[in-house]
PDB file of C-alpha atoms and ligand atoms in Angstrom:
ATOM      1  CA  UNK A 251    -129.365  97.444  86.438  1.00  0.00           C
ATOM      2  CA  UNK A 252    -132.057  94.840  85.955  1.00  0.00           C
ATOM      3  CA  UNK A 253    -133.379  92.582  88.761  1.00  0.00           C
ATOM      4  CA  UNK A 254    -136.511  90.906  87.913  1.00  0.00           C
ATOM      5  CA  UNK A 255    -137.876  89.514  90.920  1.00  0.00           C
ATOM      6  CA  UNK A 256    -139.714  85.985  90.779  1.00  0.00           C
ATOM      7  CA  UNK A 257    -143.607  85.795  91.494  1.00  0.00           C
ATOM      8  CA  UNK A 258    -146.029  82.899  93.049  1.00  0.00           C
ATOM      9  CA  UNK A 259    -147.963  82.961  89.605  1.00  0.00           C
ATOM     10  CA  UNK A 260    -151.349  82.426  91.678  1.00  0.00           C
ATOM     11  CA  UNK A 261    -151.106  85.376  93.889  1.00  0.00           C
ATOM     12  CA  UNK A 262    -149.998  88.102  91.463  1.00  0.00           C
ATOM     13  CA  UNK A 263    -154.007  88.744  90.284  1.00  0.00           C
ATOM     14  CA  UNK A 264    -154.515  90.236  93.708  1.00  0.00           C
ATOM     15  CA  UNK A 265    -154.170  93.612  93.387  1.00  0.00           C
ATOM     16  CA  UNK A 266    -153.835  95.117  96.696  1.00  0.00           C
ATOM     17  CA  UNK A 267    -150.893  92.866  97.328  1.00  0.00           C
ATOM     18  CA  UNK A 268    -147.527  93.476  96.241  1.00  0.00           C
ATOM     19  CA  UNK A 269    -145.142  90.311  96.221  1.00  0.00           C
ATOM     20  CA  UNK A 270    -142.027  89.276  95.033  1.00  0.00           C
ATOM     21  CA  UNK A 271    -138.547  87.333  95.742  1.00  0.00           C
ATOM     22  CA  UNK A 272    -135.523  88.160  94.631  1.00  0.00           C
ATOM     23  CA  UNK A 273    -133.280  85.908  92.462  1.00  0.00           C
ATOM     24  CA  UNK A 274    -129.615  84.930  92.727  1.00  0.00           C
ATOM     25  CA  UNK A 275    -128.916  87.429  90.053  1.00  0.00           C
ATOM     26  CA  UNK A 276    -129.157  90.412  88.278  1.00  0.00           C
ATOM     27  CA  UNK A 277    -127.473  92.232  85.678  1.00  0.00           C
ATOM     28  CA  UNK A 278    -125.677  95.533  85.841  1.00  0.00           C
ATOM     29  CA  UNK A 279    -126.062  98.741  83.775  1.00  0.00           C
ATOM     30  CA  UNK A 280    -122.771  97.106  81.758  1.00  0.00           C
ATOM     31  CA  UNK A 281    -124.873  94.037  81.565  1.00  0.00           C
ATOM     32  CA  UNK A 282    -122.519  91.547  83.426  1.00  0.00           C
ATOM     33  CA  UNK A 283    -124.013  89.289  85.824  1.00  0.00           C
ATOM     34  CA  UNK A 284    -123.888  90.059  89.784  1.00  0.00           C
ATOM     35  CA  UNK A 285    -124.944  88.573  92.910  1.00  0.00           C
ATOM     36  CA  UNK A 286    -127.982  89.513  94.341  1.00  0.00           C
ATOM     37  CA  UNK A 287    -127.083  88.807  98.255  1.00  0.00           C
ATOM     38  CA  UNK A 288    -129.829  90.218 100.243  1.00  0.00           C
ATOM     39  CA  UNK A 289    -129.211  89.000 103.748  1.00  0.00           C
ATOM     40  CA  UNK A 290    -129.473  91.701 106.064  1.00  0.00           C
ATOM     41  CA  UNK A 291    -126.463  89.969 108.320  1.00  0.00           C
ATOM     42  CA  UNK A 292    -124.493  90.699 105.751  1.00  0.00           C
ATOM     43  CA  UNK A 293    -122.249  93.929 106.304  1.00  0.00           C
ATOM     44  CA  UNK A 294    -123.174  95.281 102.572  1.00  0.00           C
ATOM     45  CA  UNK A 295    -126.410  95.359 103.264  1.00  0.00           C
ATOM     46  CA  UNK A 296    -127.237  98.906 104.521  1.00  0.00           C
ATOM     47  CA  UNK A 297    -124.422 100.244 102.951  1.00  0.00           C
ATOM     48  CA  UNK A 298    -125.122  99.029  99.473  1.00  0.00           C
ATOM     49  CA  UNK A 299    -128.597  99.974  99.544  1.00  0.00           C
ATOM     50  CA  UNK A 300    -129.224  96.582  96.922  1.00  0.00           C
ATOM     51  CA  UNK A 301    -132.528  95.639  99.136  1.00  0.00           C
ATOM     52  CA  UNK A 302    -134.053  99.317  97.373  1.00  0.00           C
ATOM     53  CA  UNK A 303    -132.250  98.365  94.118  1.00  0.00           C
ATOM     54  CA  UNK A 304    -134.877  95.074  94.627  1.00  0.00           C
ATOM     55  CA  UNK A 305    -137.975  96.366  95.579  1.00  0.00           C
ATOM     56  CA  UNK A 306    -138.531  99.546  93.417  1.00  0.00           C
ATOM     57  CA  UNK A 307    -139.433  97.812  90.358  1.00  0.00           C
ATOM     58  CA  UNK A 308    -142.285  96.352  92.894  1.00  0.00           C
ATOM     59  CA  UNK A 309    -142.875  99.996  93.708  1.00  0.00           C
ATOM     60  CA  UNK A 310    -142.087  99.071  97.499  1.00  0.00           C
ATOM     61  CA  UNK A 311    -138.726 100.593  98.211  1.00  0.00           C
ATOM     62  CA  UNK A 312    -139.774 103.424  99.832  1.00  0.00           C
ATOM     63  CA  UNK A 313    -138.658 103.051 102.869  1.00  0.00           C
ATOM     64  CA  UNK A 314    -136.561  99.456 104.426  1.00  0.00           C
ATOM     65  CA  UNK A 315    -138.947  96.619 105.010  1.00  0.00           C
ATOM     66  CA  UNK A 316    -139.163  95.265 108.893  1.00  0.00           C
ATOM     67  CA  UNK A 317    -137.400  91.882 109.160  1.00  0.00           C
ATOM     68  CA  UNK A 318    -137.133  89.664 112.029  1.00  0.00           C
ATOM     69  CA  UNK A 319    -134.216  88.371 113.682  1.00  0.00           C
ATOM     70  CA  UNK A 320    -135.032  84.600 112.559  1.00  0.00           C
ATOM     71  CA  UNK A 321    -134.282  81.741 115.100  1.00  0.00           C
ATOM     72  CA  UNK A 322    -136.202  78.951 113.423  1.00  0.00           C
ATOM     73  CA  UNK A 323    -139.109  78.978 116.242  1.00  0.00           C
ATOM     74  CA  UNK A 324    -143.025  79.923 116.084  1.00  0.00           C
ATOM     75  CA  UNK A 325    -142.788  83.587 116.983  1.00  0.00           C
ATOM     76  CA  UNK A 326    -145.151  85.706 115.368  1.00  0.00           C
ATOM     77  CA  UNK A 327    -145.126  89.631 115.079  1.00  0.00           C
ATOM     78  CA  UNK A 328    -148.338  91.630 113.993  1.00  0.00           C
ATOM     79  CA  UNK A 329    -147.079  95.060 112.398  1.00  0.00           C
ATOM     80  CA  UNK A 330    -149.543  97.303 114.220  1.00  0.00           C
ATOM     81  CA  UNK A 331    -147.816  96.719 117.416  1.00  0.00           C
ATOM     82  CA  UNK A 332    -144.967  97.244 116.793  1.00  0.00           C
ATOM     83  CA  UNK A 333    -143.970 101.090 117.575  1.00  0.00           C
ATOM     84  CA  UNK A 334    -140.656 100.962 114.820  1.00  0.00           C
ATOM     85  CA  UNK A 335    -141.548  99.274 111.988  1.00  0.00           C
ATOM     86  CA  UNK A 336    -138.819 100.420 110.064  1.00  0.00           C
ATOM     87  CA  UNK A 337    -135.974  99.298 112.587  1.00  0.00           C
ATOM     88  CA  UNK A 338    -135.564  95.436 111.084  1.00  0.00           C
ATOM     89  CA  UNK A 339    -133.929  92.424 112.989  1.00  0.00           C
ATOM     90  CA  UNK A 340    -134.830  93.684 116.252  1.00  0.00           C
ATOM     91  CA  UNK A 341    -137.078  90.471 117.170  1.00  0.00           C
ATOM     92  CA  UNK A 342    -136.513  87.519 117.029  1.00  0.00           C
ATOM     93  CA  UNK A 343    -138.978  85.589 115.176  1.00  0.00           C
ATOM     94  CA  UNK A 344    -140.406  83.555 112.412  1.00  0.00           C
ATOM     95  CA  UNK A 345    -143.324  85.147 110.980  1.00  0.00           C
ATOM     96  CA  UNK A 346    -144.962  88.754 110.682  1.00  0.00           C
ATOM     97  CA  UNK A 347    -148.584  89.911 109.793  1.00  0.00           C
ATOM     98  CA  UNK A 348    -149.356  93.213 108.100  1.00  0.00           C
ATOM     99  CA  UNK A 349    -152.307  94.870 108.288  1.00  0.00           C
ATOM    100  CA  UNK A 350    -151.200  98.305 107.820  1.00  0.00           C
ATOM    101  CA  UNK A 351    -151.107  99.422 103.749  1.00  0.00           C
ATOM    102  CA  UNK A 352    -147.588 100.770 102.575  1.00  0.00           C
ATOM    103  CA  UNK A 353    -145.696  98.876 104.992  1.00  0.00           C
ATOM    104  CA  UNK A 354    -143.197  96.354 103.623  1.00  0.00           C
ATOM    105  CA  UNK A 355    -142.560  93.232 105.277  1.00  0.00           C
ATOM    106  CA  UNK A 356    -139.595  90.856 104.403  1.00  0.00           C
ATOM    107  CA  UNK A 357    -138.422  87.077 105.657  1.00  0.00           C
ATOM    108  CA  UNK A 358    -134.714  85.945 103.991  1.00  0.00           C
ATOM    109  CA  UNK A 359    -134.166  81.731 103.486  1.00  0.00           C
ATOM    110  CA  UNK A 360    -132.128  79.873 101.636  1.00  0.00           C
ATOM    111  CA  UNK A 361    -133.680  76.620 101.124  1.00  0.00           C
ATOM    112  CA  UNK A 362    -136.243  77.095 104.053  1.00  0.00           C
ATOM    113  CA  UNK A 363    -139.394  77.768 102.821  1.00  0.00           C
ATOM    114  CA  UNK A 364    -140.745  81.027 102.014  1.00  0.00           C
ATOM    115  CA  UNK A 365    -144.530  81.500 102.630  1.00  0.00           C
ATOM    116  CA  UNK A 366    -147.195  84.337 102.263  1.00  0.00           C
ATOM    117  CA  UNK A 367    -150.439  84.060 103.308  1.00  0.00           C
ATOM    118  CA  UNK A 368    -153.186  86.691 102.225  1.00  0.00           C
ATOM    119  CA  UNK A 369    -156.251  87.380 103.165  1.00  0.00           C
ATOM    120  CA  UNK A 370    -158.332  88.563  99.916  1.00  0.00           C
ATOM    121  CA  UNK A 371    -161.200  89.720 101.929  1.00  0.00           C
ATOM    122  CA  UNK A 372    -159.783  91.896 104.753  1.00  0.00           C
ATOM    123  CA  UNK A 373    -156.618  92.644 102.965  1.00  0.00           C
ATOM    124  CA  UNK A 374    -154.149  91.179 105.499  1.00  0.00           C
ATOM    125  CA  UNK A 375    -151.076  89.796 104.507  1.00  0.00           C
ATOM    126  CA  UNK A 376    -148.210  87.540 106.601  1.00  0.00           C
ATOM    127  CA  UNK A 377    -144.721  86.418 105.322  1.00  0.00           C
ATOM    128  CA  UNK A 378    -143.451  83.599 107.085  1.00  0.00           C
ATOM    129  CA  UNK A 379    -139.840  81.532 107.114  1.00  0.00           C
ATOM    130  CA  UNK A 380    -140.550  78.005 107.238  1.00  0.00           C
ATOM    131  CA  UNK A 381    -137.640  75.571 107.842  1.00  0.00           C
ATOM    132  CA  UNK A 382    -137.748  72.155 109.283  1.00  0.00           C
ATOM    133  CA  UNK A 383    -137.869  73.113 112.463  1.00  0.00           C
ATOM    134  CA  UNK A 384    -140.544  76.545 112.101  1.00  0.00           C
ATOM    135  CA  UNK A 385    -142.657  73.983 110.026  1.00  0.00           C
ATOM    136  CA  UNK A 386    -142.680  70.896 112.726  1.00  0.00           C
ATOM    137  CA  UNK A 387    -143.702  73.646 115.353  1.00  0.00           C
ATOM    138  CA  UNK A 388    -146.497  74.452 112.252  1.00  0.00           C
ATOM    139  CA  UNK A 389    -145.393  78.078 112.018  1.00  0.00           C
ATOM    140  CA  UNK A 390    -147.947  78.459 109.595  1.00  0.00           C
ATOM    141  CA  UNK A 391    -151.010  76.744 111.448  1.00  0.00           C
ATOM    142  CA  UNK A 392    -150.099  79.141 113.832  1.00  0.00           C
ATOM    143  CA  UNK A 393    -149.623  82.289 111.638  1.00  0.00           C
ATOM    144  CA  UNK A 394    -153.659  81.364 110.056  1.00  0.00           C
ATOM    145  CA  UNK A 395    -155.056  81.327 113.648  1.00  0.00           C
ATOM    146  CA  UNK A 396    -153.037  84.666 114.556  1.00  0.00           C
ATOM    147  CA  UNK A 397    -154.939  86.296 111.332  1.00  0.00           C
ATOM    148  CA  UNK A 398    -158.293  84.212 112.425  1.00  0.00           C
ATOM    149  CA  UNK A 399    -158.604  85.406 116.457  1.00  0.00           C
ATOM    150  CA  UNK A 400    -156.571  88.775 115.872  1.00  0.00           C
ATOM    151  CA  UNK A 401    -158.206  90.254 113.054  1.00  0.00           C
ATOM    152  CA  UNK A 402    -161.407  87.790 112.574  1.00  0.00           C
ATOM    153  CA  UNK A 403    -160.153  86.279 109.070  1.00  0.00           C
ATOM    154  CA  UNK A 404    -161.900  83.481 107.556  1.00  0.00           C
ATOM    155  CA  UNK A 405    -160.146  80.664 106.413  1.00  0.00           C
ATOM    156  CA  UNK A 406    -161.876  80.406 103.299  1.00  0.00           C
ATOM    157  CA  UNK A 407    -160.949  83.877 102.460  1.00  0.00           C
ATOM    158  CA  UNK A 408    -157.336  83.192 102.747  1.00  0.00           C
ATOM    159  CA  UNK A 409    -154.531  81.931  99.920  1.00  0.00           C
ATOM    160  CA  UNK A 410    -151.397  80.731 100.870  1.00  0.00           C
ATOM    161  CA  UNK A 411    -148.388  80.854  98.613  1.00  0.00           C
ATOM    162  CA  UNK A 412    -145.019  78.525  99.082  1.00  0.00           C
ATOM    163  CA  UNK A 413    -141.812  80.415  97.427  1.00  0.00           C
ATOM    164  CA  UNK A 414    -138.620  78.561  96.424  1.00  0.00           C
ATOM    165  CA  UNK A 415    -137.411  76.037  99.145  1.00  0.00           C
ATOM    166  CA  UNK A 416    -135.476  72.784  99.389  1.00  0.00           C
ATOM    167  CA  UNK A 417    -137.580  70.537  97.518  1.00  0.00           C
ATOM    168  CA  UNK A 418    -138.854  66.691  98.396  1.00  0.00           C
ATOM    169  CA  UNK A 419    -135.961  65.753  95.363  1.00  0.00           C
ATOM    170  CA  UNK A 420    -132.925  67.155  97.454  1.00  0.00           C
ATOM    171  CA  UNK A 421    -133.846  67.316 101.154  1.00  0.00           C
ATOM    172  CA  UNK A 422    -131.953  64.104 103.025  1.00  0.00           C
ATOM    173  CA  UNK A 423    -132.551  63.902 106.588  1.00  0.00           C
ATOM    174  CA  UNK A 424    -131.760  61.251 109.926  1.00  0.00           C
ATOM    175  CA  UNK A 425    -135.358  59.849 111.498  1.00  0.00           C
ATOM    176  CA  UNK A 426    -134.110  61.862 114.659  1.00  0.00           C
ATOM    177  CA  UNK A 427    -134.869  64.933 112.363  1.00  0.00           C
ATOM    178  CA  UNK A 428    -138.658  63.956 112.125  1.00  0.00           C
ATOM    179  CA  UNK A 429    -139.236  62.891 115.310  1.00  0.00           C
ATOM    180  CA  UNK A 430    -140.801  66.719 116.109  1.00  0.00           C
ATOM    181  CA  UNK A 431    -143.074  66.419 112.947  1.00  0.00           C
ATOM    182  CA  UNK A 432    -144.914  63.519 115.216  1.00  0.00           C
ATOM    183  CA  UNK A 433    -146.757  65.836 117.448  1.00  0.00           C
ATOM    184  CA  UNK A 434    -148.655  67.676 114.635  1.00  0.00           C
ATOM    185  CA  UNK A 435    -148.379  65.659 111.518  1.00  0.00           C
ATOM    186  CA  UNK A 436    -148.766  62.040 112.332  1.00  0.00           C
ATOM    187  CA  UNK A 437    -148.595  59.799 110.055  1.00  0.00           C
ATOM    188  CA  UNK A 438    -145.409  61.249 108.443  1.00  0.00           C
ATOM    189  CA  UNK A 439    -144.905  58.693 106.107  1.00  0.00           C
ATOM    190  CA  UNK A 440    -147.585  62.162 104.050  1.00  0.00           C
ATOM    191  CA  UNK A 441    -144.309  63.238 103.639  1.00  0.00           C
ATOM    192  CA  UNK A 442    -141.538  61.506 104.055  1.00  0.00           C
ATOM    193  CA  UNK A 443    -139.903  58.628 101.946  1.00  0.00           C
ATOM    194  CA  UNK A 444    -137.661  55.967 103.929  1.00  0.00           C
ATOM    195  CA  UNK A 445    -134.199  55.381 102.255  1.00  0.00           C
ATOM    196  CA  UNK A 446    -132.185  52.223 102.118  1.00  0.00           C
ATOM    197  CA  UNK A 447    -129.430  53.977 103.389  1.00  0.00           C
ATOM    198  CA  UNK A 448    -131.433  54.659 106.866  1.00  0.00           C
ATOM    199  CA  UNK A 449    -132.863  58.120 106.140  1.00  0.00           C
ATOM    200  CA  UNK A 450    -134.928  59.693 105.064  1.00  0.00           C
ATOM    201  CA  UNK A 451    -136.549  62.490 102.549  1.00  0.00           C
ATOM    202  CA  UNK A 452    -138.509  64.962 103.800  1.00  0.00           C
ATOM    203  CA  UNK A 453    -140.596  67.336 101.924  1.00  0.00           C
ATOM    204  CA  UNK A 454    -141.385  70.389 103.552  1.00  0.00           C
ATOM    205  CA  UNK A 455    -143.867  71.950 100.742  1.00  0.00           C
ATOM    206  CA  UNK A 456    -146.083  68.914 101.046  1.00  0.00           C
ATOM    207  CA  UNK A 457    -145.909  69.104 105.268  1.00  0.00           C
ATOM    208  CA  UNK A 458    -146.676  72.956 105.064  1.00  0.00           C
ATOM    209  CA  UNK A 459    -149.431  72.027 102.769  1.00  0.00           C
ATOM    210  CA  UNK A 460    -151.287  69.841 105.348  1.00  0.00           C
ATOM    211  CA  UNK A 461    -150.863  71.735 107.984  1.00  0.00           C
ATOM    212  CA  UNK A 462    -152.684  74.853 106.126  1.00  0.00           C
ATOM    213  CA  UNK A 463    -155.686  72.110 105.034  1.00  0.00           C
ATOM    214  CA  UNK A 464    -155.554  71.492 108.522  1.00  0.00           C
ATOM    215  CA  UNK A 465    -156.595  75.265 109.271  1.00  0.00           C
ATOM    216  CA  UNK A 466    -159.041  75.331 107.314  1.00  0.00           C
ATOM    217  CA  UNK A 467    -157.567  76.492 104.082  1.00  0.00           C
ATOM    218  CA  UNK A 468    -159.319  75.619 100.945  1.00  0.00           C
ATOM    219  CA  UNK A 469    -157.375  73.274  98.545  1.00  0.00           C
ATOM    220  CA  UNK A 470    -157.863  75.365  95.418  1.00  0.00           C
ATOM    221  CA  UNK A 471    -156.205  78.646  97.482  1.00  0.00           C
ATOM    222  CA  UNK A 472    -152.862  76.575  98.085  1.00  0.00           C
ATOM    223  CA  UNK A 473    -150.461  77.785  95.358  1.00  0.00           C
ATOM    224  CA  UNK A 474    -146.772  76.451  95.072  1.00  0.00           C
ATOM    225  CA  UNK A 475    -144.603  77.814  92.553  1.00  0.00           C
ATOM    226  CA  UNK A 476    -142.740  74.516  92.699  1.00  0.00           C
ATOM    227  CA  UNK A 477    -139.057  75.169  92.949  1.00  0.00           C
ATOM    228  CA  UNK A 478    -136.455  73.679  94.749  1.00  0.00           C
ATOM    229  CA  UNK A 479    -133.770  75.736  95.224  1.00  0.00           C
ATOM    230  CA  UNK A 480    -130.971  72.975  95.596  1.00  0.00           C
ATOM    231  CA  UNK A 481    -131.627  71.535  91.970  1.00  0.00           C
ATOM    232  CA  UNK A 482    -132.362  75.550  90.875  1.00  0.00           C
ATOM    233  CA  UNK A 483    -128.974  76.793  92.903  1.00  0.00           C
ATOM    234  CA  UNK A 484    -128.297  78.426  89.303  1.00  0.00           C
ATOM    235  CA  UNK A 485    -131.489  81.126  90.424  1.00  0.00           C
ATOM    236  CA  UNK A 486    -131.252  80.865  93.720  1.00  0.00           C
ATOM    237  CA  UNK A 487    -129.243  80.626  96.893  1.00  0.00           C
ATOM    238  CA  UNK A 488    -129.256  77.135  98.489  1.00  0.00           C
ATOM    239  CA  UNK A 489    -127.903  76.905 102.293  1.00  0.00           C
ATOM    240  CA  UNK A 490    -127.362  72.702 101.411  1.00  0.00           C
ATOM    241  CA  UNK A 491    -124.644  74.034  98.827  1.00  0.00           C
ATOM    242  CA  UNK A 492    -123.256  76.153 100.999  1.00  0.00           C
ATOM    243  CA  UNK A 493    -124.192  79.111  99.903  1.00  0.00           C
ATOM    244  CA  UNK A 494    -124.138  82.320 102.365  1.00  0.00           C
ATOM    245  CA  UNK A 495    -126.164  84.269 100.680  1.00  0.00           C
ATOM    246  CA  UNK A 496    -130.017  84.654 101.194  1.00  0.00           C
ATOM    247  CA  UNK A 497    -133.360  85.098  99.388  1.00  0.00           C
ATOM    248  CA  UNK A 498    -135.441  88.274 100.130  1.00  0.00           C
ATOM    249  CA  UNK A 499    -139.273  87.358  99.844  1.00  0.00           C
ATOM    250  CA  UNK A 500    -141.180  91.053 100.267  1.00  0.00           C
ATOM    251  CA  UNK A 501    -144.782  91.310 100.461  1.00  0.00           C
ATOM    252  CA  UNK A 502    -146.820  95.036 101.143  1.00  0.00           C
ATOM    253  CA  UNK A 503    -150.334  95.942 101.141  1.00  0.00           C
ATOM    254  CA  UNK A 504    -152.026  98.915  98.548  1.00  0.00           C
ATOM    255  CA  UNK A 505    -154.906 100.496 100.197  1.00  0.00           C
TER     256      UNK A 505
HETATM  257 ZN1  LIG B 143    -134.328  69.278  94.362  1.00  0.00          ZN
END
């Protein structure tokens, strides 16, 4: 079989970090074309073993990356406290921080947005799901400052990379839906457009984007790789098509 897993373009230079997210599909050793359904609620996913199939052209399959149980909040789990990192979906949560080399760490979406942050300095990494809701609470602002007071990164020293999500193009939404943006990210109209039809559009990529500026992340280390997965549901899974299938995003430190 052949699964090529999609890179942030900007973040593959760094090489103590191992990254990658998996696409929709994947051929087989008779070359047909197969889904690549990686959500660990699924019941084929311990039993089918595809998450290893995925990560060991990365070279991390060694053992099963720690997941979180995701509930769309601002949780945030830091890897060397955590006694059983190879026991996933325990916690529920949002976002987790590695600091430990050889550990894998995974968050699934499909159409929320996929984030890693790295710092190139210390050689920290965090993987973080960030949906409407995780990015009104600013998941990510909060996953920076974790890195910045637990393990004394600077800002400057860290890159942040946006996966495949629901793009500005395809992401429809009531005003009652942006309503919890207005604590952290007035004025929204940064990125939202108002509709005729009494909604709006709300770009998530663009939101995320302030909110890491906000933290003190340098413009030129905020890398998108600019893919919405609703108008790319051909390469990836899209929760707004209905789609039950989910998008691994795996990122592991080298020593
Ligand atoms: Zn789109």
């Amino acid at each position: 079989m052949q699964i090529d897993a999609v890179k942030i373009p900007s973040l593959i230079k760094f090489n103590k970090l191992i990254h990658g997210i998996s696409p929709r599909f994947y051929l087989t050793e008779d070359q047909s074309k197969a889904e690549l359904n990686l959500n660990p609620k699924a019941n084929d996913w311990r039993r089918d073993n595809l998450w290893k199939d995925f990560l060991r052209p990365l070279g991390a399959h060694q053992h099963e990356p720690f997941f979180l149980n995701q509930v769309h909040g601002d949780q945030i789990y830091c890897i060397d406290e955590i006694s059983q990192p190879h026991i996933g979906g325990v916690f529920m949560g949002d976002a987790i921080i590695s600091s430990v080399p050889n550990q894998n760490i995974a968050i699934f979406t499909a159409d929320c947005l996929p984030v890693i942050i790295y710092d190139t300095y210390l050689n920290i990494v965090g993987v973080i799901h960030a949906g409407r809701k995780g990015t009104s609470l600013i998941i990510v602002g909060k996953t920076i400052r974790k890195m910045v007071e637990k393990y004394g990164s600077d800002p400057k020293n860290i890159v942040v990379g946006f996966g495949p999500g629901v793009g500005g193009c395809c992401y429809e939404v009531d005003y009652e839906c942006l309503e919890p943006f207005r604590d952290f990210y007035s004025p929204i109209n940064r990125f939202t457009i108002a509709k005729e039809n009494k909604k709006y559009m709300l770009d998530l990529k663009i939101a995320n984007h302030l909110n890491a500026l906000d933290e003190g992340i340098l413009k030129e280390n905020i890398f998108d790789c600019d893919i919405c997965t609703v108008c790319n549901n051909d390469l990836f899974f899209s929760h707004r098509k209905m789609d039950a299938g989910r998008t691994m995003t795996v990122a592991m430190l080298l020593p």
